[in-house]
Backbone as ProteinMPNN parsed JSONL, in Angstrom:
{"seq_chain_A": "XXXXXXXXXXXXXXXXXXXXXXXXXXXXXXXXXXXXXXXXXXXXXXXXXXXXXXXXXXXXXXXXXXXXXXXXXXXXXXXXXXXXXXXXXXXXXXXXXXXXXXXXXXXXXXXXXXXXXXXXXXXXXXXXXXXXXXXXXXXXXXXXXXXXXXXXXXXXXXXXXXXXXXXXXXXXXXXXX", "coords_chain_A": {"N_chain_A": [[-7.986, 43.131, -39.016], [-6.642, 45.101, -36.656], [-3.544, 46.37, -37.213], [-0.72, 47.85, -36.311], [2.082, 49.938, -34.737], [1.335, 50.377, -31.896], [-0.216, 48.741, -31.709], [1.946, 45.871, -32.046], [3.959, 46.254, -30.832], [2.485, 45.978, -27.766], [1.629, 43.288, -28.069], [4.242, 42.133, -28.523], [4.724, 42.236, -25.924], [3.394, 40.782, -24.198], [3.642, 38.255, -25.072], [6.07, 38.402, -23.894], [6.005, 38.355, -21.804], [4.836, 35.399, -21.486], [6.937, 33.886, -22.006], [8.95, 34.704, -19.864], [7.618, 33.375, -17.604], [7.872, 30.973, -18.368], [11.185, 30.741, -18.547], [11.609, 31.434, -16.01], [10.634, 28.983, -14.816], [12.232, 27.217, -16.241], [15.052, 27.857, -15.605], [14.307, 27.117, -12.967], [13.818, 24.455, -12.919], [16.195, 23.231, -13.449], [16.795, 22.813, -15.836], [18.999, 23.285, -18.496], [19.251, 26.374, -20.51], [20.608, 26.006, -22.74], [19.445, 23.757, -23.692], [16.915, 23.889, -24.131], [14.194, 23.524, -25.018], [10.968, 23.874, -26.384], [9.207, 22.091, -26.668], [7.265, 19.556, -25.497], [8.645, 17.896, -24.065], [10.623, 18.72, -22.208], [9.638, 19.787, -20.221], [9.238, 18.791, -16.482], [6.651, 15.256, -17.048], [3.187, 14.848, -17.141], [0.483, 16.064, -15.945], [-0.991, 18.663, -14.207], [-3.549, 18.717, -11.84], [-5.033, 21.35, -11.617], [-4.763, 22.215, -13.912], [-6.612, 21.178, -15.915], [-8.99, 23.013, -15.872], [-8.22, 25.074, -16.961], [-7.586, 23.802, -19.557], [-9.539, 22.825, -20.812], [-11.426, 25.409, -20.716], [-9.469, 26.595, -22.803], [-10.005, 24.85, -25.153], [-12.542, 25.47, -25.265], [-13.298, 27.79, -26.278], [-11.622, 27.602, -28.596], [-13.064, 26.1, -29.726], [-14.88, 27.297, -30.502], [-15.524, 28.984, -33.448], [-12.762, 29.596, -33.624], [-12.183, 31.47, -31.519], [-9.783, 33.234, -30.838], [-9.537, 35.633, -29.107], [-10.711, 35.012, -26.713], [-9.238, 32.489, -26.285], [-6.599, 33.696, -26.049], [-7.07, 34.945, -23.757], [-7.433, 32.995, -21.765], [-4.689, 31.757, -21.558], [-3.303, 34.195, -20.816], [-4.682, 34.45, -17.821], [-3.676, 31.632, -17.171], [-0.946, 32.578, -17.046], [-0.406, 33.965, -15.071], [-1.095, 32.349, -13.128], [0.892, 30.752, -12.566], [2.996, 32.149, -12.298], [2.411, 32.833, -9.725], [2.582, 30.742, -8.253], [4.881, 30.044, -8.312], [6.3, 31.876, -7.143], [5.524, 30.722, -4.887], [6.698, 28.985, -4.523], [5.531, 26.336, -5.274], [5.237, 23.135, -6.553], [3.704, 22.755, -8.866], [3.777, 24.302, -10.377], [5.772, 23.985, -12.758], [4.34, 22.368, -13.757], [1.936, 23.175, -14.773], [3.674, 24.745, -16.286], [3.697, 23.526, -18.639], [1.662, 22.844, -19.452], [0.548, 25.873, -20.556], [2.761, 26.201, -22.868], [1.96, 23.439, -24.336], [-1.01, 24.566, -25.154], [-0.456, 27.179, -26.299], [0.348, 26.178, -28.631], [-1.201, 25.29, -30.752], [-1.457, 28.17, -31.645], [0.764, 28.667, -32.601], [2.894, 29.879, -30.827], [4.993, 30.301, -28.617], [6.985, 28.967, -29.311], [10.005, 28.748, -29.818], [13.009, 28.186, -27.404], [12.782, 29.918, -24.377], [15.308, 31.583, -23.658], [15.978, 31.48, -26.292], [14.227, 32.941, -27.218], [14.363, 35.203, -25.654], [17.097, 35.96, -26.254], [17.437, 36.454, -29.0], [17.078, 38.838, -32.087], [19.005, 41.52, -33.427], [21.978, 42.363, -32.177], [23.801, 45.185, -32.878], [27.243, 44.215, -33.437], [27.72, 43.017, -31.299], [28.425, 39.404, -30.728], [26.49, 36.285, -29.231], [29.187, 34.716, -28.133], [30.641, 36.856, -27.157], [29.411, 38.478, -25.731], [28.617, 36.98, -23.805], [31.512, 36.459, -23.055], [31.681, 38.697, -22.381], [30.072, 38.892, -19.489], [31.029, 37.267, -17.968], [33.672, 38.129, -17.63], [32.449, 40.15, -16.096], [31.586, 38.733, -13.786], [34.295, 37.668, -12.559], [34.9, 40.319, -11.853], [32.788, 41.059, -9.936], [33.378, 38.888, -8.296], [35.272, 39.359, -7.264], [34.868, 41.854, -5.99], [34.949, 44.253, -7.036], [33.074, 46.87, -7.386], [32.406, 48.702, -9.215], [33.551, 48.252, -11.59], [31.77, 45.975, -12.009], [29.44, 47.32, -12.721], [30.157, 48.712, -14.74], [30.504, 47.358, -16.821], [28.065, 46.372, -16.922], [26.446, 48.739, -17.69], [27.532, 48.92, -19.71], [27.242, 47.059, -21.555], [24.342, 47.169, -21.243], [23.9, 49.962, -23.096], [24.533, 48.133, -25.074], [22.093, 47.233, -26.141], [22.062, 44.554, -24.431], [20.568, 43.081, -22.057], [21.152, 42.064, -18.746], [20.475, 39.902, -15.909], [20.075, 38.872, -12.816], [20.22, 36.14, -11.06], [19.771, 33.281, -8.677], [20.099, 31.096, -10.108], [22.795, 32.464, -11.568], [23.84, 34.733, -14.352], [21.789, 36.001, -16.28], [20.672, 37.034, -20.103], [19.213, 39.274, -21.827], [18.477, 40.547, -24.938], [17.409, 43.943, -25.958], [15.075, 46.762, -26.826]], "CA_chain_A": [[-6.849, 43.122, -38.108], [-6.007, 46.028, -36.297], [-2.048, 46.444, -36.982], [-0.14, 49.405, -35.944], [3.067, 50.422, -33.607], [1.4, 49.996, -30.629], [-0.612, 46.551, -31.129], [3.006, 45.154, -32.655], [4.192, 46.837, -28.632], [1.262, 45.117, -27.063], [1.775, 41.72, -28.761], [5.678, 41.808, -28.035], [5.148, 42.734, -23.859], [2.425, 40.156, -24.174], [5.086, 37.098, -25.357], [7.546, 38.263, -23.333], [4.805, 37.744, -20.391], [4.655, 34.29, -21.722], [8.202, 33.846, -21.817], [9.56, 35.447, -18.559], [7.063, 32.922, -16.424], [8.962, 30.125, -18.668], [12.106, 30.761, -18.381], [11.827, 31.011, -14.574], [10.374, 27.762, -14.756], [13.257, 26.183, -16.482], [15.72, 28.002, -15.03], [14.543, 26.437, -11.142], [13.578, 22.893, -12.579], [17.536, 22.807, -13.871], [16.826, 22.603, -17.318], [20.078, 24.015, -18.998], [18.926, 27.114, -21.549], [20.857, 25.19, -24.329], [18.905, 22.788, -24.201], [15.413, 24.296, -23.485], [13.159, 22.955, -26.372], [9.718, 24.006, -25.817], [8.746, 21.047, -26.518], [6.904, 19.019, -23.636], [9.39, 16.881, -22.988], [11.711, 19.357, -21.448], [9.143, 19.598, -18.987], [8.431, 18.036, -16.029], [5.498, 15.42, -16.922], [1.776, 15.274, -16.375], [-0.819, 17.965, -15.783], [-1.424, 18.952, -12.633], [-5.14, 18.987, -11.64], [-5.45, 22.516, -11.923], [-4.301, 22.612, -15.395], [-7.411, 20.911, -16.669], [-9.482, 24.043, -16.466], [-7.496, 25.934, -18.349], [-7.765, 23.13, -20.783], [-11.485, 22.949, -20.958], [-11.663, 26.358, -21.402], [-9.22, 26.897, -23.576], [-10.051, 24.291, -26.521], [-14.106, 25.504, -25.687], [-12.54, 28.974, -27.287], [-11.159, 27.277, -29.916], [-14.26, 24.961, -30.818], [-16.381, 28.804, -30.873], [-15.13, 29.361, -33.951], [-11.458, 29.598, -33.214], [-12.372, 32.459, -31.037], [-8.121, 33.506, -30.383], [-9.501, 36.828, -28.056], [-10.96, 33.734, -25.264], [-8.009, 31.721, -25.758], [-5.74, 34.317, -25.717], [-7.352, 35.38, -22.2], [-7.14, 31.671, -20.932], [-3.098, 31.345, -21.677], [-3.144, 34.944, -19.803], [-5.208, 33.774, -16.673], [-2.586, 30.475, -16.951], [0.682, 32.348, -16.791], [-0.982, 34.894, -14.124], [-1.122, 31.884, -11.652], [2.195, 29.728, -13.037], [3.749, 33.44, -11.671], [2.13, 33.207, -8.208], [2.403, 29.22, -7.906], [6.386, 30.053, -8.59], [6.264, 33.153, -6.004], [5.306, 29.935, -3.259], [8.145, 27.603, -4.964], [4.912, 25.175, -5.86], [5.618, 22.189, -7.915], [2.377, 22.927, -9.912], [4.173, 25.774, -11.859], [6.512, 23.804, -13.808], [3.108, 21.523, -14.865], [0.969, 24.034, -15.459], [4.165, 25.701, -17.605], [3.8, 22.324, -19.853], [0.243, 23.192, -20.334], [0.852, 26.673, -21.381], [3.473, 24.988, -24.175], [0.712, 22.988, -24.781], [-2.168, 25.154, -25.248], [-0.274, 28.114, -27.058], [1.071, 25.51, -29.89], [-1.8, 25.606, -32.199], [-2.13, 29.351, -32.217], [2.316, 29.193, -33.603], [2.82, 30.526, -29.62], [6.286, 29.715, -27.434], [7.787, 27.253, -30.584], [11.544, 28.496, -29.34], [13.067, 27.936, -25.913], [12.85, 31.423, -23.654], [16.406, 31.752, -23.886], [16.444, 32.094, -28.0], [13.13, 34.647, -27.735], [15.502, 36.88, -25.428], [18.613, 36.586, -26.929], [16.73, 36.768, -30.645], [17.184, 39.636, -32.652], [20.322, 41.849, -33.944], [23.182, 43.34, -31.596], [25.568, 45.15, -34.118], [29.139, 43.991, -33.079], [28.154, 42.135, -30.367], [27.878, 38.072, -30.75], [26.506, 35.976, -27.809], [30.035, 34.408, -27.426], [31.064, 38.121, -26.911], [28.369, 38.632, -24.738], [29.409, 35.586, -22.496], [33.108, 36.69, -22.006], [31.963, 40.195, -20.82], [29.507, 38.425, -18.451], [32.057, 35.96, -17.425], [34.437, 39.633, -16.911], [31.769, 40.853, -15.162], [31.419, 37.674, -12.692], [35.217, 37.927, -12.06], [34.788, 41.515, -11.511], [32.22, 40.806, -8.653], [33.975, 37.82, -7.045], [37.045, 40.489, -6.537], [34.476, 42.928, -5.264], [35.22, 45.324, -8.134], [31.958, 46.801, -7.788], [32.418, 50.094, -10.08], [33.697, 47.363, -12.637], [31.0, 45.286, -12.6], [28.853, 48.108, -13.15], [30.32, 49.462, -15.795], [30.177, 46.186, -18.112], [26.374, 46.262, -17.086], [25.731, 49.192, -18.155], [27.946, 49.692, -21.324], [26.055, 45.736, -21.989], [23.034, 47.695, -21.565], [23.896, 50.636, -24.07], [24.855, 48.206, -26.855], [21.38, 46.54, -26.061], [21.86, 43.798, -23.915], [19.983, 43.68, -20.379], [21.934, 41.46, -17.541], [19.621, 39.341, -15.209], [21.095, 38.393, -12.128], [19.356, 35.306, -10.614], [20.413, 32.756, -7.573], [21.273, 30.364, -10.48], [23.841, 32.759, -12.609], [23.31, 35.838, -14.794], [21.263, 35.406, -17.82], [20.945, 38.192, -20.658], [18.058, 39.526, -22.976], [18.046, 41.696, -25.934], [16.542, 44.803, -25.773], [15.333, 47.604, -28.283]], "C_chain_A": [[-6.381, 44.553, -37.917], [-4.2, 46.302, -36.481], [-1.532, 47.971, -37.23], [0.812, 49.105, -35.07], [2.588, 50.237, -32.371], [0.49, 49.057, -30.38], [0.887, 45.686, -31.325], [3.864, 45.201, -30.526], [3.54, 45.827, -27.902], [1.986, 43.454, -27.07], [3.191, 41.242, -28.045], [5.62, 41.487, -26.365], [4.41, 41.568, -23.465], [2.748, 37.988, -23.94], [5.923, 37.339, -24.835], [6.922, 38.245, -21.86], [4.702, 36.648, -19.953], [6.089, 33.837, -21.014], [9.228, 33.622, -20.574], [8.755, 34.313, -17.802], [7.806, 31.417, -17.048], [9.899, 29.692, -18.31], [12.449, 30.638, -16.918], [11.416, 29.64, -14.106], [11.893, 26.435, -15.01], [14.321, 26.52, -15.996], [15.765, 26.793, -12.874], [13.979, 25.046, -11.549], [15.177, 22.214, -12.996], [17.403, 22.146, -15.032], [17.764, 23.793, -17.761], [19.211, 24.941, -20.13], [19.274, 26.678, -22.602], [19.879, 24.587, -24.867], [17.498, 22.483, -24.479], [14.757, 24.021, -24.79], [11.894, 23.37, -25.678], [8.349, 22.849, -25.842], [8.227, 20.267, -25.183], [7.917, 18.352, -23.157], [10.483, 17.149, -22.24], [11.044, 19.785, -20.284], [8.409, 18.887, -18.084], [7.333, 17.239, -16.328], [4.474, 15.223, -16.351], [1.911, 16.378, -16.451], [-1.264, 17.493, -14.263], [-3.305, 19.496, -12.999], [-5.895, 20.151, -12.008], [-5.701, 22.952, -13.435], [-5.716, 22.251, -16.11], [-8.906, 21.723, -16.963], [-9.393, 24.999, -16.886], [-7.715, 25.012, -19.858], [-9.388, 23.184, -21.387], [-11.896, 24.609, -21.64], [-10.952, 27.13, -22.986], [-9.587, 26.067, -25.401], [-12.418, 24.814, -26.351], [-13.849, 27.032, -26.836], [-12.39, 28.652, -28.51], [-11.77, 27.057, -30.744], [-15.154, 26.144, -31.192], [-16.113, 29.31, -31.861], [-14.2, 29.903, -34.088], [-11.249, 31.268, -32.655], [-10.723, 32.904, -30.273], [-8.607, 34.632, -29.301], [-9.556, 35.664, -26.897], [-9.746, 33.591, -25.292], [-7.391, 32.168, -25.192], [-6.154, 34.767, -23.951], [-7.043, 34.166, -20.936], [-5.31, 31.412, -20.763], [-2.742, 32.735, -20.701], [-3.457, 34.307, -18.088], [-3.903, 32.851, -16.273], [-1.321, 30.993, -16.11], [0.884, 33.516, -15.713], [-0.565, 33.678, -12.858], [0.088, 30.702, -11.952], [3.265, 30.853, -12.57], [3.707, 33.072, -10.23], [2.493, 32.135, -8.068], [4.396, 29.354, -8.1], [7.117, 30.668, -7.692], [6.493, 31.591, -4.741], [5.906, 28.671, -3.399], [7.049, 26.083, -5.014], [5.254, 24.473, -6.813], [4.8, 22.302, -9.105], [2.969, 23.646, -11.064], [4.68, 25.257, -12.968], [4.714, 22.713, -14.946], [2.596, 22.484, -15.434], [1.904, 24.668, -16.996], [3.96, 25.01, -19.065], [2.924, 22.932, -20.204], [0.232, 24.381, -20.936], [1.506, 26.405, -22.833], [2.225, 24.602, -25.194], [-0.377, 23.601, -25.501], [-1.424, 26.28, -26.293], [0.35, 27.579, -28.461], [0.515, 25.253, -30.96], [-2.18, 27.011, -32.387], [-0.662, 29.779, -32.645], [2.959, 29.846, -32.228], [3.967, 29.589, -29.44], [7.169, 28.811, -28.204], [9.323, 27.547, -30.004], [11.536, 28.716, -27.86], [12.81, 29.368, -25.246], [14.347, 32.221, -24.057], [16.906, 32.171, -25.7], [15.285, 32.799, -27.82], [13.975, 35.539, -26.975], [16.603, 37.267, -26.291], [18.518, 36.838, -28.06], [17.13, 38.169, -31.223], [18.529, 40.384, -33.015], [20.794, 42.875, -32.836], [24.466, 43.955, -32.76], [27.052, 44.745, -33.25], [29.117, 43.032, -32.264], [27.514, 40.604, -31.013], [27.473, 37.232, -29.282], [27.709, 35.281, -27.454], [30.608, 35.454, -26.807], [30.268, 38.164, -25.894], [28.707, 37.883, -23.515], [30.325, 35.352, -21.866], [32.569, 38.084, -21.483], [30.824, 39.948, -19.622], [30.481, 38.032, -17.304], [33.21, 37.448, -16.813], [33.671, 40.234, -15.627], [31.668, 40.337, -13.755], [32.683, 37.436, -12.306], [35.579, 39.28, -11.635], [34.022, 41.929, -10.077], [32.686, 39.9, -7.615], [35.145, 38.818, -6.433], [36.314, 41.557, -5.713], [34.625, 43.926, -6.106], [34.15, 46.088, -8.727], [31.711, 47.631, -8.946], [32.743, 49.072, -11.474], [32.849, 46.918, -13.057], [29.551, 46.032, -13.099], [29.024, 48.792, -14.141], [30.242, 48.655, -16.509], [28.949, 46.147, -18.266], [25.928, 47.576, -17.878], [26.508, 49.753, -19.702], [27.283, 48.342, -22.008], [24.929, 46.404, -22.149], [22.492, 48.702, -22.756], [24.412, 49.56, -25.221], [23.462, 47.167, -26.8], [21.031, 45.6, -25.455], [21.507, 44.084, -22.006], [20.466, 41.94, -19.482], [20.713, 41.014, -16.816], [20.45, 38.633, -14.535], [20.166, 37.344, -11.154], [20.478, 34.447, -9.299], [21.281, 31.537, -8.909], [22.619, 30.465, -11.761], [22.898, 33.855, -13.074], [22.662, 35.231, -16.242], [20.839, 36.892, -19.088], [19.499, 38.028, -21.796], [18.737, 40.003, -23.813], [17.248, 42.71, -25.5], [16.484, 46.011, -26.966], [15.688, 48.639, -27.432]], "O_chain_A": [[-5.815, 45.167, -38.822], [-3.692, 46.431, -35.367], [-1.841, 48.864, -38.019], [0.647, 48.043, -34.469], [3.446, 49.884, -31.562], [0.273, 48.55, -29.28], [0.921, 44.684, -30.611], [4.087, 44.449, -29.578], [4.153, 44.854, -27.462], [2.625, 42.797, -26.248], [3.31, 40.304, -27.256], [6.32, 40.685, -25.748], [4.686, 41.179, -22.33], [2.369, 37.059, -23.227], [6.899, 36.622, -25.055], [7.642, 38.092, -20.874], [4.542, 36.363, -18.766], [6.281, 33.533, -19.837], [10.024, 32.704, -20.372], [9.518, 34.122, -16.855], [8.316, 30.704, -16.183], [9.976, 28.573, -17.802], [13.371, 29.917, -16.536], [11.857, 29.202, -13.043], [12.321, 25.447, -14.413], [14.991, 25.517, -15.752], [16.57, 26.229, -12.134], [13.621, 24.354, -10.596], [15.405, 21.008, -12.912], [17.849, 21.015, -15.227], [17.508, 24.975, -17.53], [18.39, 24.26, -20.745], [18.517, 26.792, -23.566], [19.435, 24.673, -26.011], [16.967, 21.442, -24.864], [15.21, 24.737, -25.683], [11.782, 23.215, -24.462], [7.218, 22.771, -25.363], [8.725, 20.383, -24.063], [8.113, 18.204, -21.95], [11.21, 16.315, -21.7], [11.721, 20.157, -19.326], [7.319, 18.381, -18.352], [6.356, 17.946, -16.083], [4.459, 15.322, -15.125], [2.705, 17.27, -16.752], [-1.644, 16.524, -13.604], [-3.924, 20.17, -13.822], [-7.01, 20.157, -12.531], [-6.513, 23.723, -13.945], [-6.04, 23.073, -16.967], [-9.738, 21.404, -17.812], [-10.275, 25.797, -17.203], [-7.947, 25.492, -20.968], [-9.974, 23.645, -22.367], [-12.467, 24.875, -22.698], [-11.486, 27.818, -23.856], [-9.439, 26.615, -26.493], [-13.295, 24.501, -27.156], [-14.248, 27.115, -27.998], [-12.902, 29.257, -29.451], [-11.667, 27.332, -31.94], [-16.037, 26.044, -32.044], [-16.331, 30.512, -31.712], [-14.347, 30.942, -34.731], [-10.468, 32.088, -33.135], [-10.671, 32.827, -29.045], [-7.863, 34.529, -28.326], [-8.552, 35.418, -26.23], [-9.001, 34.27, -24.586], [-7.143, 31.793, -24.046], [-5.269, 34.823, -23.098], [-6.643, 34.28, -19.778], [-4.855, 30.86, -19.761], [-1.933, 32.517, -19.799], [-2.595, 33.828, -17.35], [-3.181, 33.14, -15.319], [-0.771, 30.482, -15.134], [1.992, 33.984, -15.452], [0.106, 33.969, -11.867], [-0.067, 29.657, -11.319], [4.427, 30.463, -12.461], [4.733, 32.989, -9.554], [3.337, 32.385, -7.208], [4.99, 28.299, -7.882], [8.253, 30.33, -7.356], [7.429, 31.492, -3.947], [5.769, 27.64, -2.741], [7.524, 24.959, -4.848], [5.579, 24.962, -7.895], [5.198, 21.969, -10.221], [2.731, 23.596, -12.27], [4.36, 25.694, -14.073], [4.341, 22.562, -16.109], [2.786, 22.682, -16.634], [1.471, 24.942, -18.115], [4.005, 25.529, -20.18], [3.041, 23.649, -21.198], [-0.126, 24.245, -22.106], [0.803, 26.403, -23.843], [1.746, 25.09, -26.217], [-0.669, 23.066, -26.571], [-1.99, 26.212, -27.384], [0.788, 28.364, -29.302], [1.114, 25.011, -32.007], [-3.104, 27.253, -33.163], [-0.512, 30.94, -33.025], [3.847, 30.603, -32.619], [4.034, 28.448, -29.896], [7.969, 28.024, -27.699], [9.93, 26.521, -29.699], [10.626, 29.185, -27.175], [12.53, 30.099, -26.195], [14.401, 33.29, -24.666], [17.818, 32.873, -26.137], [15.372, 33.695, -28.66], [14.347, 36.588, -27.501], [16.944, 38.322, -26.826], [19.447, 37.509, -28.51], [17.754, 38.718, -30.315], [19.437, 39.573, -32.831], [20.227, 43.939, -32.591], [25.492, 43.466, -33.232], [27.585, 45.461, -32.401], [30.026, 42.205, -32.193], [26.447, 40.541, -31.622], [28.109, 37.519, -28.268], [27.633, 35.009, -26.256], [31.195, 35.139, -25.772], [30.806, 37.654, -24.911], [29.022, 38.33, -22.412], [30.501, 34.679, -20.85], [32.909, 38.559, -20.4], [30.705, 40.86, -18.805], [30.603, 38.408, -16.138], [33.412, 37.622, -15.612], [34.114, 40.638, -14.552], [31.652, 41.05, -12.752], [32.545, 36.719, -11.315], [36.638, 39.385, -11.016], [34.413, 42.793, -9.292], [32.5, 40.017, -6.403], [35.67, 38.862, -5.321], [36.933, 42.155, -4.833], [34.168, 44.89, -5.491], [33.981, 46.199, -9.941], [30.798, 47.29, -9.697], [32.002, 49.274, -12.436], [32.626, 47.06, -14.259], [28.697, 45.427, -13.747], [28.123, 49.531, -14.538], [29.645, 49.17, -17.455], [28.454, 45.949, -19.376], [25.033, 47.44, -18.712], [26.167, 50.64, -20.485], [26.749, 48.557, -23.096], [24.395, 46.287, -23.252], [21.392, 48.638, -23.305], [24.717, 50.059, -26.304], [23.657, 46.145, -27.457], [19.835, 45.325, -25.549], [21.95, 44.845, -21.146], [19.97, 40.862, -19.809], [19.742, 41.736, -17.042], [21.336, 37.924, -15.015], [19.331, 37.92, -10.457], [21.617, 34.825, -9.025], [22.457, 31.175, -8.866], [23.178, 29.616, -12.455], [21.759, 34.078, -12.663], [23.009, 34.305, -16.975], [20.758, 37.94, -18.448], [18.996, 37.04, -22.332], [19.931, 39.955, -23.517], [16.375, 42.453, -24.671], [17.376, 46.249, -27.78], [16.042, 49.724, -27.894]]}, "name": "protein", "num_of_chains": 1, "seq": "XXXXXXXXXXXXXXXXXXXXXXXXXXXXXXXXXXXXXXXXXXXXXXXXXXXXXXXXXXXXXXXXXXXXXXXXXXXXXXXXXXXXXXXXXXXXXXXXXXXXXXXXXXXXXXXXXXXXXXXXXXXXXXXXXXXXXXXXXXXXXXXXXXXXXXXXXXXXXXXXXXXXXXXXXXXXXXXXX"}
C-alpha cells in the first residue's frame, strides 16, 4: 500500500466525487439531509436498465480476485454519468445513485448520508447549530438585500472553515480544511 499525503489527498477528492453526485441527488429527489441514510431505501427504487452494466462489471472486478483498482474505476465511470444524467434532470440519476450505494458497500464506501461526510470533522468554536443561525442571518441578510452582509458571514463562515453552497433548494454547508 502506497500511503502518503498525497494518496490520503487523492482518496479524500475521490469520496467527495462520490458524495457531491449524491447529495445532488437527494437534495432534487426531496429527501431531507436529516434523514439521508445511505441506505437504499432512501432511494428511489429499482435499477434502471443502465445500471446493470455497471453491475456486471463491477462484481466481475470483485470475483478477479477482489481486484478494488477495476471496481474502483467502475463506481468512477458510474458517478461520471449519474453527473451528466443529473445535468439533463433524467430520472435515471437518482437509480443509478442507488446502485452506486449499492456497489460501493462492500468495499466500507458512502456508509453515512452526504450531509454527515461534509459537515464531518472538527470546527473549533463553531457547532452546526451555530452554523445554522449564521446561515439563517445570512438568509435574512439577503432577503433585505444586505448584500455586503451576506458576504461577510460567507466569508468569515469560510475563514473558520465552513464553505456555504447556495442551491435552488436552500444553502447547504461543508467543512473544509
Amino acid at each position: 500500500i502506497d500511503y502518503n499525503e498525497n494518496s490520503l489527498r487523492e482518496a479524500k477528492a475521490a469520496l467527495t466525487r462520490f458524495y457531491h453526485g449524491l447529495r445532488e441527488i437527494y437534495a432534487e429527489s426531496g429527501i431531507r439531509a436529516a434523514d439521508c441514510l445511505t441506505d437504499s431505501a432512501t432511494l428511489p427504487g429499482g435499477r434502471a436498465e443502465r445500471a446493470e452494466s455497471y453491475v456486471t462489471r463491477f462484481r466481475s472486478a470483485m470475483e478477479d480476485d477482489f481486484n478494488t483498482p477495476s471496481a474502483l474505476s467502475v463506481l468512477f465511470e458510474l458517478v461520471k454519468d449519474i453527473n451528466q444524467l443529473r445535468k439533463e434532470n433524467h430520472p435515471d440519476a437518482a437509480l443509478l445513485g442507488r446502485t452506486l450505494v449499492e456497489l460501493a458497500a462492500p468495499l466500507g464506501l458512502l456508509q453515512q448520508s452526504p450531509e454527515s461526510f461534509f459537515q464531518g470533522g472538527v470546527v473549533e468554536g463553531l457547532s452546526a447549530d451555530e452554523i445554522g443561525e449564521w446561515i439563517e442571518k445570512r438568509k435574512n441578510a439577503r432577503s433585505e438585500k444586505n448584500w455586503a452582509e451576506s458576504d461577510r458571514i460567507r466569508d468569515w463562515l469560510l475563514e473558520q472553515g465552513v464553505e456555504l453552497n447556495d442551491t435552488r433548494e436552500g444553502t447547504t454547508w461543508s467543512r473544509v480544511d
